[in-house]
Coordinates of C-alpha atoms in Angstrom, one line a residue:
M1061 CA 45.3 20.4 -20.6
S1062 CA 44.2 17.5 -23.3
T1063 CA 45.4 16.2 -26.6
A1064 CA 43.4 15.0 -29.6
M1065 CA 41.8 11.5 -29.6
S1066 CA 44.4 9.0 -30.4
A1067 CA 44.8 5.1 -30.1
Q1068 CA 46.2 4.0 -26.8
S1069 CA 47.7 0.9 -25.1
A1070 CA 46.1 -2.4 -25.0
F1071 CA 45.1 -1.8 -21.3
V1072 CA 43.3 1.4 -22.1
E1073 CA 41.6 -0.2 -25.2
N1074 CA 40.5 -2.9 -23.2
A1075 CA 38.7 -0.8 -20.8
A1076 CA 36.8 0.6 -23.7
K1077 CA 35.0 -2.6 -24.1
S1078 CA 33.0 -1.9 -20.8
I1079 CA 31.5 1.3 -22.3
F1080 CA 27.8 1.1 -23.5
T1081 CA 25.3 3.7 -24.9
L1082 CA 22.2 4.2 -22.6
T1083 CA 18.9 5.3 -24.0
T1084 CA 15.8 5.8 -21.7
F1085 CA 12.4 6.0 -22.9
K1086 CA 9.0 7.7 -21.6
P1087 CA 6.1 5.7 -21.0
D1088 CA 4.8 6.8 -24.3
G1089 CA 7.7 5.1 -26.0
S1090 CA 9.5 8.4 -26.9
I1091 CA 13.2 8.9 -26.3
L1092 CA 13.7 10.6 -22.8
A1093 CA 17.5 10.6 -22.5
S1094 CA 20.8 9.4 -24.1
S1095 CA 24.0 8.8 -22.2
H1096 CA 26.7 6.4 -21.4
G1097 CA 27.8 4.2 -18.7
I1098 CA 30.1 1.1 -18.0
F1099 CA 29.7 -2.5 -16.9
I1100 CA 31.2 -3.4 -13.4
S1101 CA 30.6 -7.1 -13.6
N1102 CA 30.4 -10.0 -16.1
N1103 CA 26.6 -10.6 -15.2
G1104 CA 25.2 -7.1 -16.3
E1105 CA 25.6 -5.0 -13.5
A1106 CA 26.2 -1.4 -14.7
V1107 CA 26.8 2.3 -13.8
A1108 CA 25.5 5.3 -15.5
D1109 CA 24.0 8.7 -14.5
W1110 CA 21.0 8.8 -12.6
K1111 CA 19.1 11.8 -14.1
S1112 CA 18.7 9.8 -17.4
F1113 CA 16.2 7.4 -15.5
I1114 CA 14.1 10.0 -13.9
G1115 CA 10.7 9.7 -15.5
A1116 CA 11.8 6.7 -17.5
K1117 CA 9.5 3.7 -18.0
T1118 CA 12.2 1.5 -20.0
A1119 CA 15.8 1.7 -20.8
V1120 CA 18.1 0.0 -23.3
V1121 CA 22.0 -0.3 -23.5
V1122 CA 24.2 -1.1 -26.6
D1123 CA 27.5 -2.5 -25.6
A1124 CA 30.9 -2.0 -27.5
E1125 CA 30.1 -5.2 -29.7
G1126 CA 26.8 -3.6 -30.7
R1127 CA 24.6 -6.0 -28.7
S1128 CA 21.6 -4.3 -27.4
M1129 CA 20.2 -5.3 -23.8
N1130 CA 17.3 -4.2 -21.8
V1131 CA 17.7 -2.6 -18.2
E1132 CA 15.9 -5.1 -15.8
S1133 CA 16.1 -3.3 -12.6
I1134 CA 17.9 -0.7 -10.5
Y1135 CA 19.8 -1.4 -7.4
G1136 CA 20.1 2.1 -6.2
A1137 CA 21.1 5.8 -6.9
N1138 CA 23.1 8.6 -5.5
E1139 CA 21.2 11.9 -6.3
L1140 CA 23.8 14.2 -4.9
Y1141 CA 26.5 12.6 -7.4
D1142 CA 24.2 11.7 -10.2
L1143 CA 25.2 8.0 -10.3
C1144 CA 23.1 4.8 -10.2
K1145 CA 23.7 1.1 -10.3
F1146 CA 21.5 -1.1 -12.3
K1147 CA 21.2 -4.7 -14.1
V1148 CA 20.7 -5.5 -17.8
N1149 CA 19.5 -8.8 -19.1
G1150 CA 22.8 -9.8 -20.4
T1151 CA 24.6 -12.6 -18.8
K1152 CA 27.9 -12.0 -20.3
T1153 CA 29.2 -8.4 -20.1
H1154 CA 32.7 -7.1 -20.2
A1155 CA 33.5 -5.5 -16.8
A1156 CA 35.6 -2.5 -16.2
T1157 CA 38.5 -2.7 -13.6
L1158 CA 37.9 -0.1 -11.0
A1159 CA 40.9 1.9 -9.7
T1160 CA 41.7 1.3 -6.0
T1161 CA 44.5 3.9 -5.9
P1162 CA 43.6 7.4 -6.7
S1163 CA 45.1 9.6 -9.6
A1164 CA 47.0 12.4 -7.9
A1165 CA 46.7 16.2 -9.2
G1166 CA 48.8 16.4 -12.3
S1167 CA 48.3 12.9 -13.3
K1168 CA 47.5 11.9 -17.0
V1169 CA 44.4 10.0 -17.5
F1170 CA 42.4 9.1 -20.6
L1171 CA 38.7 9.9 -21.2
M1172 CA 37.6 7.1 -23.2
G1173 CA 34.9 7.5 -26.1
Y1174 CA 32.2 4.8 -27.0
S1175 CA 32.9 3.0 -30.3
I1176 CA 31.7 -0.2 -31.8
K1177 CA 34.7 -0.2 -34.3
K1178 CA 38.1 1.3 -32.8
P1179 CA 37.9 2.9 -29.2
Q1180 CA 39.4 6.4 -29.1
S1181 CA 40.6 8.3 -26.2
R1182 CA 41.8 11.8 -24.9
L1183 CA 44.5 12.5 -22.8
M1184 CA 43.6 14.7 -20.0
T1185 CA 45.2 16.2 -16.8
V1186 CA 43.8 15.8 -13.3
S1187 CA 43.9 19.4 -12.0
G1188 CA 42.5 18.4 -8.3
V1189 CA 41.5 15.6 -6.2
E1190 CA 39.0 16.0 -3.4
K1191 CA 38.4 13.3 -0.8
F1192 CA 35.0 12.3 0.3
G1193 CA 33.1 9.6 2.2
D1194 CA 35.1 6.5 2.9
N1195 CA 38.4 7.2 1.1
L1196 CA 36.4 8.2 -2.2
N1197 CA 37.9 10.8 -4.7
Y1198 CA 36.2 13.6 -6.6
Y1199 CA 38.2 14.6 -9.8
N1200 CA 38.6 17.9 -11.3
F1201 CA 39.9 18.3 -14.9
D1202 CA 41.3 21.2 -17.0
G1203 CA 40.2 21.5 -20.7
T1204 CA 37.3 20.7 -23.0
T1205 CA 35.8 17.2 -23.7
P1206 CA 34.6 15.9 -27.0
D1207 CA 30.9 15.8 -27.8
N1208 CA 29.0 12.8 -27.0
T1209 CA 31.2 11.5 -24.2
N1210 CA 28.9 12.4 -21.2
N1211 CA 29.4 9.6 -18.4
C1212 CA 32.2 7.9 -20.3
P1213 CA 34.9 6.8 -18.3
F1214 CA 38.3 8.2 -17.4
V1215 CA 40.9 5.5 -17.1
N1216 CA 44.6 5.6 -15.8
A1217 CA 47.6 4.1 -17.8
H1218 CA 46.7 0.7 -16.4
G1219 CA 43.2 0.8 -17.9
E1220 CA 41.6 1.2 -14.5
V1221 CA 38.5 3.3 -14.3
I1222 CA 38.6 6.3 -11.9
G1223 CA 35.3 7.9 -12.5
L1224 CA 32.6 8.9 -15.0
M1225 CA 32.8 12.3 -16.9
Q1226 CA 30.3 14.7 -15.8
I1227 CA 30.1 18.3 -16.8
S1228 CA 29.5 20.8 -13.9
T1229 CA 26.1 22.5 -13.9
T1230 CA 27.5 25.7 -12.5
T1231 CA 30.8 26.1 -14.1
T1232 CA 32.6 25.2 -17.4
K1233 CA 34.8 22.6 -15.6
V1234 CA 34.8 18.8 -16.2
H1235 CA 34.7 16.5 -13.2
A1236 CA 34.3 12.9 -12.3
T1237 CA 32.9 11.0 -9.2
D1238 CA 34.9 7.9 -7.9
V1239 CA 32.9 5.2 -9.5
R1240 CA 33.4 3.0 -6.5
I1241 CA 30.7 5.0 -4.7
V1242 CA 28.1 2.6 -6.3
S1243 CA 29.4 -0.2 -4.2
N1244 CA 27.2 1.2 -1.4
L1245 CA 24.1 1.1 -3.5
T1246 CA 22.2 -1.9 -2.6
T1247 CA 18.4 -2.6 -2.3
S1248 CA 16.7 -3.5 0.9
G1249 CA 13.1 -4.5 1.3
L1250 CA 12.0 -1.0 1.7
S1251 CA 13.6 0.3 -1.4
V1252 CA 10.4 0.1 -3.4
S1253 CA 9.0 2.6 -1.1
Q1254 CA 11.8 5.2 -1.1
P1255 CA 10.7 8.4 -2.9
L1256 CA 14.0 8.4 -4.7
M1257 CA 13.3 5.0 -6.5
K1258 CA 9.7 6.1 -7.3
Q1259 CA 11.2 8.8 -9.7
T1260 CA 11.7 6.2 -12.3
G1261 CA 9.3 3.6 -13.7
I1262 CA 11.9 0.9 -13.7
R1263 CA 11.5 -1.6 -11.0
V1264 CA 14.0 -1.8 -7.9
A1265 CA 16.2 -5.2 -8.2
L1266 CA 14.9 -7.8 -5.7
P1267 CA 17.3 -7.8 -2.7
N1268 CA 19.6 -10.7 -2.1
S1269 CA 18.4 -11.8 1.3
Q1270 CA 15.2 -13.7 1.5
Q1271 CA 13.7 -11.7 4.3
D1272 CA 14.3 -8.5 2.5
A1273 CA 13.1 -10.0 -0.8
L1274 CA 10.0 -11.1 0.9
L1275 CA 9.3 -7.5 2.2
T1276 CA 9.8 -6.1 -1.3
L1277 CA 7.2 -8.9 -2.5
I1278 CA 4.7 -7.7 0.1
L1279 CA 5.2 -3.9 -0.6
S1280 CA 5.1 -4.3 -4.4
G1281 CA 1.7 -5.9 -4.2
E1282 CA 0.5 -2.7 -2.4
Q1283 CA 2.5 0.0 -4.3
C1284 CA 3.5 -1.4 -7.7
D1285 CA 1.5 -2.2 -10.9
S1286 CA 0.3 -5.7 -11.2
T1287 CA 3.0 -6.5 -14.2
T1288 CA 5.9 -5.3 -11.9
H1289 CA 4.5 -7.3 -9.0
A1290 CA 4.2 -10.4 -11.0
T1291 CA 7.7 -10.0 -12.1
Y1292 CA 9.0 -9.7 -8.5
I1293 CA 7.0 -13.0 -7.8
D1294 CA 8.6 -15.0 -10.6
E1295 CA 12.0 -13.8 -9.5
F1296 CA 11.4 -14.4 -6.0
M1297 CA 10.4 -18.0 -6.9
Q1298 CA 13.3 -18.6 -9.1
R1299 CA 15.7 -17.3 -6.3
F1300 CA 14.0 -19.1 -3.4
P1301 CA 12.3 -22.3 -5.0
T1302 CA 11.7 -23.9 -1.7
A1303 CA 9.9 -20.7 0.0
T1304 CA 6.2 -20.8 0.4
E1305 CA 5.6 -17.1 -0.3
G1306 CA 6.5 -17.2 -4.0
Y1307 CA 3.9 -19.8 -4.7
S1308 CA 1.1 -18.4 -2.5
N1309 CA 1.6 -15.0 -4.1
K1310 CA 1.7 -16.3 -7.5
A1311 CA -1.6 -18.3 -6.7
Q1312 CA -3.2 -15.2 -5.2
L1313 CA -2.7 -13.4 -8.6
E1314 CA -4.4 -16.5 -10.4
V1315 CA -7.3 -16.3 -7.7
R1316 CA -7.9 -12.6 -8.6
A1317 CA -8.2 -13.5 -12.3
A1318 CA -10.6 -16.3 -11.1
N1319 CA -8.2 -18.8 -12.6
Y1320 CA -8.6 -21.1 -9.7
A1321 CA -7.4 -24.4 -11.7
K1322 CA -4.1 -22.6 -12.2
A1323 CA -4.0 -21.6 -8.5
D1324 CA -4.8 -25.0 -7.3
N1325 CA -1.9 -26.4 -9.5
I1326 CA 0.6 -23.7 -8.1
M1327 CA -0.3 -24.7 -4.7
N1328 CA 0.1 -28.3 -5.3
E1329 CA 3.5 -27.7 -6.8
A1330 CA 4.4 -25.8 -3.7
L1331 CA 3.5 -28.8 -1.5
K1332 CA 6.1 -30.8 -3.6
K1333 CA 8.8 -28.3 -3.6
C1334 CA 8.5 -26.2 -0.4
T1335 CA 10.3 -27.0 2.8
N1336 CA 7.6 -25.8 5.2
K1337 CA 4.7 -28.0 4.3
A1338 CA 2.6 -26.7 7.1
E1339 CA 2.9 -23.2 6.0
V1340 CA 1.9 -24.2 2.4
H1341 CA -1.2 -25.9 3.7
S1342 CA -2.1 -22.8 5.7
D1343 CA -1.7 -20.6 2.8
Y1344 CA -3.6 -23.1 0.6
S1345 CA -6.4 -23.0 3.2
K1346 CA -6.6 -19.2 3.3
L1347 CA -6.9 -18.8 -0.7
V1348 CA -9.7 -21.6 -0.5
F1349 CA -11.2 -19.8 2.4
D1350 CA -11.3 -16.4 0.8
K1351 CA -12.8 -17.8 -2.4
A1352 CA -15.5 -19.9 -0.8
V1353 CA -16.7 -16.8 1.5
Y1354 CA -16.5 -14.0 -1.2
R1355 CA -17.2 -16.0 -4.5
G1356 CA -19.3 -19.1 -3.2
D1357 CA -19.3 -22.6 -4.5
S1358 CA -20.9 -22.1 -7.8
I1359 CA -17.5 -21.3 -9.5
Y1360 CA -14.8 -24.1 -9.1
P1361 CA -16.9 -26.0 -6.6
S1362 CA -14.1 -28.1 -5.3
W1363 CA -12.7 -25.0 -3.6
N1364 CA -15.3 -25.0 -0.8
L1365 CA -15.3 -24.6 3.0
D1366 CA -14.7 -28.0 3.6
K1367 CA -11.6 -28.1 1.5
A1368 CA -10.4 -24.9 3.3
L1369 CA -10.9 -26.8 6.8
S1370 CA -9.1 -29.9 5.3
E1371 CA -5.9 -28.0 4.4
A1372 CA -5.9 -26.1 7.8
E1373 CA -6.4 -29.4 9.7
Q1374 CA -3.4 -30.7 7.7
A1375 CA -1.2 -27.7 8.6
Y1376 CA -2.1 -28.2 12.4
A1377 CA -1.2 -32.0 12.0
I1378 CA 2.2 -31.1 10.7
N1379 CA 2.8 -28.3 13.2
A1380 CA 0.5 -27.7 16.0
L1381 CA 0.6 -23.8 16.0
P1382 CA -2.3 -21.8 17.5
A1383 CA -2.6 -19.9 14.3
Y1384 CA -3.6 -23.0 12.3
R1385 CA -6.2 -23.9 14.9
H1386 CA -7.4 -20.4 14.7
Q1387 CA -7.9 -20.9 11.0
Q1388 CA -10.1 -23.9 11.8
A1389 CA -12.2 -21.8 14.1
Q1390 CA -12.9 -19.1 11.6
I1391 CA -13.9 -21.8 9.0
Y1392 CA -16.2 -23.4 11.5
F1393 CA -17.8 -19.8 12.0
S1394 CA -18.3 -19.5 8.3
K1395 CA -19.9 -22.9 8.1
T1396 CA -22.3 -21.6 10.8
D1397 CA -21.2 -24.1 13.6
Y1398 CA -21.0 -21.4 15.9
Q1399 CA -20.9 -23.5 19.0
K1400 CA -17.8 -25.5 17.7
A1401 CA -16.3 -22.2 16.5
Y1402 CA -16.9 -20.8 20.1
D1403 CA -15.5 -23.6 21.9
M1404 CA -12.1 -23.3 19.7
F1405 CA -12.0 -19.6 20.2
I1406 CA -12.2 -20.0 24.1
D1407 CA -9.7 -22.7 24.1
L1408 CA -7.4 -20.5 22.1
S1409 CA -7.9 -17.7 24.5
K1410 CA -6.5 -20.0 27.0
N1411 CA -3.8 -21.7 25.1
G1412 CA -1.6 -19.6 23.0
M1413 CA -3.8 -16.8 21.7
H1414 CA -5.0 -14.7 24.5
N1415 CA -5.8 -11.8 22.5
S1416 CA -8.5 -9.3 21.6
E1417 CA -9.2 -11.0 18.4
V1418 CA -10.2 -14.5 19.7
F1419 CA -12.6 -12.8 22.5
Y1420 CA -14.0 -10.6 19.8
E1421 CA -14.7 -13.7 17.6
A1422 CA -16.2 -15.6 20.5
A1423 CA -18.5 -12.7 21.2
Q1424 CA -19.7 -13.1 17.4
C1425 CA -20.4 -16.7 18.0
K1426 CA -22.3 -16.0 21.2
A1427 CA -24.3 -13.4 19.2
Q1428 CA -25.3 -15.8 16.4
L1429 CA -26.4 -18.4 19.2
K1430 CA -28.7 -15.8 20.5
A1431 CA -27.1 -15.9 23.9
D1432 CA -27.8 -13.4 26.7
A1433 CA -26.4 -10.0 25.8
K1434 CA -24.6 -9.9 29.0
E1435 CA -22.5 -13.0 28.0
V1436 CA -21.7 -11.2 24.6
L1437 CA -20.8 -7.9 26.6
T1438 CA -18.5 -9.9 28.8
L1439 CA -16.6 -11.4 25.9
L1440 CA -16.2 -7.8 24.5
D1441 CA -15.0 -6.5 27.9
S1442 CA -12.2 -9.2 27.8
A1443 CA -11.4 -8.1 24.2
V1444 CA -10.8 -4.5 25.3
A1445 CA -9.2 -5.7 28.5
V1446 CA -6.3 -7.6 27.0
C1447 CA -5.5 -4.7 24.6
Q1448 CA -2.1 -3.0 25.1
K1449 CA -2.1 -0.4 27.5
P1450 CA -2.3 2.6 27.2
L1451 CA -5.0 1.9 24.5
N1452 CA -3.9 2.8 20.9
Q1453 CA -5.5 2.7 17.5
S1454 CA -5.3 -1.2 17.5
A1455 CA -7.8 -1.5 20.3
A1456 CA -10.3 0.8 18.4
P1457 CA -12.2 -2.0 16.7
Y1458 CA -12.9 -3.7 20.0
V1459 CA -13.9 -0.6 21.8
L1460 CA -16.3 0.3 19.0
A1461 CA -17.8 -3.3 19.0
R1462 CA -18.3 -2.9 22.7
G1463 CA -20.0 0.5 22.2
Y1464 CA -22.5 -1.1 19.7
Q1465 CA -23.5 -3.8 22.1
L1466 CA -24.1 -1.3 25.0
D1467 CA -26.0 0.7 22.5
N1468 CA -28.1 -2.3 21.6
M1469 CA -28.7 -3.2 25.2
G1470 CA -30.0 0.3 26.0
K1471 CA -27.0 1.5 27.9
Y1472 CA -26.6 4.6 26.0
R1473 CA -24.5 6.5 28.4
E1474 CA -22.0 3.8 28.9
A1475 CA -22.1 3.4 24.8
L1476 CA -21.4 7.1 24.4
K1477 CA -18.2 6.7 26.6
D1478 CA -16.9 3.9 24.2
Y1479 CA -18.0 6.0 21.1
F1480 CA -15.8 9.0 22.3
L1481 CA -13.1 6.9 23.3
Y1482 CA -13.1 5.3 19.6
D1483 CA -13.1 8.6 18.0
T1484 CA -10.1 9.6 20.3
L1485 CA -8.2 6.4 19.5
M1486 CA -8.8 7.0 15.7
L1487 CA -7.7 10.7 16.1
G1488 CA -11.0 11.9 14.5
R1489 CA -10.5 9.8 11.3
V1490 CA -13.8 8.3 11.3
N1491 CA -16.5 8.2 8.7
D1492 CA -20.1 9.6 8.6
N1493 CA -21.6 6.3 9.6
F1494 CA -19.9 6.4 12.9
Y1495 CA -21.0 10.0 13.5
Y1496 CA -24.6 9.1 12.7
T1497 CA -24.6 6.1 15.0
R1498 CA -23.3 8.2 17.9
Y1499 CA -25.8 11.1 16.9
K1500 CA -28.7 8.5 17.3
C1501 CA -27.5 7.4 20.7
E1502 CA -27.1 11.1 21.9
T1503 CA -30.6 11.9 20.9
K1504 CA -32.0 8.8 23.0
I1505 CA -30.6 10.6 26.1
K1506 CA -31.5 14.1 25.1
Q1507 CA -27.9 15.4 24.5
Y1508 CA -29.0 17.4 21.8
Q1509 CA -26.3 19.9 21.7
Q1510 CA -23.7 17.1 21.0
A1511 CA -26.3 15.3 18.7
L1512 CA -26.4 18.7 16.6
E1513 CA -22.7 18.6 16.4
D1514 CA -22.5 15.1 15.4
I1515 CA -25.1 15.4 12.6
A1516 CA -23.3 18.5 11.3
R1517 CA -20.1 16.2 11.2
C1518 CA -22.1 13.8 9.2
I1519 CA -22.8 16.5 6.6
I1520 CA -19.3 17.8 6.4
V1521 CA -18.2 14.3 5.8
N1522 CA -20.8 13.2 3.3
P1523 CA -22.5 16.2 2.0
R1524 CA -24.5 14.4 -0.5
E1525 CA -26.5 12.3 1.9
V1526 CA -30.0 13.8 2.2
T1527 CA -30.9 12.1 5.4
Y1528 CA -28.5 13.8 7.4
Y1529 CA -29.9 17.2 6.4
A1530 CA -33.4 15.9 7.3
E1531 CA -32.3 14.6 10.7
M1532 CA -30.5 18.0 11.5
A1533 CA -33.5 19.9 10.6
S1534 CA -35.8 17.8 12.5
L1535 CA -33.5 18.0 15.7
D1536 CA -33.4 21.9 15.0
L1537 CA -37.2 21.9 15.0
R1538 CA -37.3 19.9 18.2
V1539 CA -35.1 22.3 20.0
K1540 CA -36.9 25.3 18.7
R1541 CA -34.1 26.4 16.4
Y1542 CA -36.7 27.4 13.8
D1543 CA -34.3 29.4 11.5
Q1544 CA -31.8 26.8 11.2
A1545 CA -34.4 24.1 10.6
I1546 CA -35.8 26.1 7.8
E1547 CA -32.3 26.7 6.2
V1548 CA -31.2 23.0 6.6
A1549 CA -34.6 21.5 5.4
Q1550 CA -34.3 23.9 2.3
R1551 CA -30.9 22.8 1.5
C1552 CA -32.4 19.2 1.7
T1553 CA -35.1 19.8 -0.6
Q1554 CA -32.7 21.6 -3.1
L1555 CA -30.4 18.2 -3.0
E1556 CA -33.5 15.9 -3.4
P1557 CA -36.8 17.7 -4.5
T1558 CA -38.8 14.5 -4.0
Y1559 CA -37.9 13.8 -0.5
A1560 CA -41.1 14.0 1.5
D1561 CA -39.6 14.2 4.9
A1562 CA -37.9 17.4 4.0
W1563 CA -40.8 19.1 2.8
L1564 CA -42.7 18.1 5.9
I1565 CA -40.1 19.5 8.4
L1566 CA -39.7 22.6 6.3
G1567 CA -43.4 23.3 6.5
L1568 CA -43.6 22.6 10.3
A1569 CA -40.7 24.9 11.0
Q1570 CA -42.3 27.6 8.7
R1571 CA -45.6 27.3 10.6
E1572 CA -43.7 27.8 13.8
K1573 CA -42.2 30.9 12.5
G1574 CA -45.8 32.2 11.5
L1575 CA -45.2 31.6 7.6
K1576 CA -48.5 30.3 7.0
A1577 CA -48.5 30.4 3.3
E1578 CA -45.1 29.1 2.9
S1579 CA -45.9 26.4 5.5
R1580 CA -49.2 25.2 3.6
A1581 CA -47.1 25.3 0.3
S1582 CA -44.4 23.1 1.8
L1583 CA -46.9 20.8 3.3
E1584 CA -48.9 20.5 0.1
K1585 CA -45.8 19.5 -1.4
A1586 CA -45.1 16.7 1.2
K1587 CA -48.6 15.4 0.8
E1588 CA -48.1 15.4 -3.0
L1589 CA -45.1 13.2 -2.5
G1590 CA -47.1 10.7 -0.5
D1591 CA -46.6 11.8 3.0
K1592 CA -49.8 10.9 4.9
R1593 CA -48.8 13.1 8.1
A1594 CA -48.7 16.3 6.0
E1595 CA -52.7 16.2 5.5
E1596 CA -53.3 15.9 9.2
F1597 CA -51.0 18.9 9.6
L1598 CA -52.9 20.8 6.8
K1599 CA -56.1 20.2 8.7
K1600 CA -54.9 21.8 11.7

């Protein structure tokens, strides 16, 4: 049962101060949904329904004093019970007191309405209480509710909130889920990746622990828009002012925008404020190194390879970690001091970094030094040998590099073993360039059936590349598959009518089939396009 709206005790009226209206907006700025909720802390933490946030880009709340506040972030949501916990940008909010003792069936409680002037309430009777979770309560009520009270709070006589009003989607009954359920809604480092959180455009709150916050920072750079990522960086720096990662991420944003002077200032600020100076120097070196390698010295010349080396050396001087020595070796390689880089890579392979990467890098140094091919192969063998057993996808780049080396050395059968192993490790997820490389290796040892299959794969992966059609038609012609050669060559000429090789192959295949007139026309076309071989065939 229920009674009409009436003024209630000071306890109940005080609870009304925690109520706010919630308005969410679509990306185009139009209103998505309107609802209510309550503040549960004095620093802007709040609870409302989740469905109002689905598809929202922004949201605003207006409290019982008429103050408007933007929703900053979301801590989490419970889709089943349609509740979410979030934070607004207000620093002084009136928090509701949450009931710790359940209201029993038959109890009288008040449904509070939102009002800036004088709060009103409706007395209602709890018709049933169901337990769920860890001593939480699900309340049912008899009677109807006033309009515009969706997600307004039910409070007991002491002014304590027992739950937010929800209308059943399947019946006419009114119910409320224990609002304490939101105490379990906290963010983790992986929250930005959760499908539930991706239903809204409002960002997930940065976790409290530095480790989780750092994971959020990394994932936001991969999965969020640049504005949201920048917001996470600023909050991370504010929350953890002595941590290197906030500064290096902020500097990286400036580097992407080619604001090198700003990035430089940020990293110098980090050197003053951060606890781990070696890590700052290392990150500084990485930023300068990437810029010097990919942008050169013409823009902001002070950020060059010498600067990158200096920062890496300072990192190593503070903390002699192999990773910082590795940075120096990579910089020496980029400076074309291949012998110095090689010596450092080999030293690292014996002291602290006995892994595939340093053996591979040492092999690249030897190749640049024009060393004997067997020396390069030995280093690549070592790169594969130290990989985790059984080999997995992490070993694939080193297997492929060894395959290329064997191929270049004329050891085609051994190269093919690595090519097939690479394909297996990559679970077949390789590009057309790989299949084309393997195809050429197969043709050198006359494994024509496998070569035909690989050139066909090239066409499947990249059907617009006419070279693959010409290669396949040529191999079809070589193994006397004249009908297939004609079909593939014709497809090639359709894709690229000015491709002389395709017309030549087509003409030769037509000649073998006894199609003299067609053959002559195709060879004439090849000659017209500048293929000198066509004229010799026409004379014959």
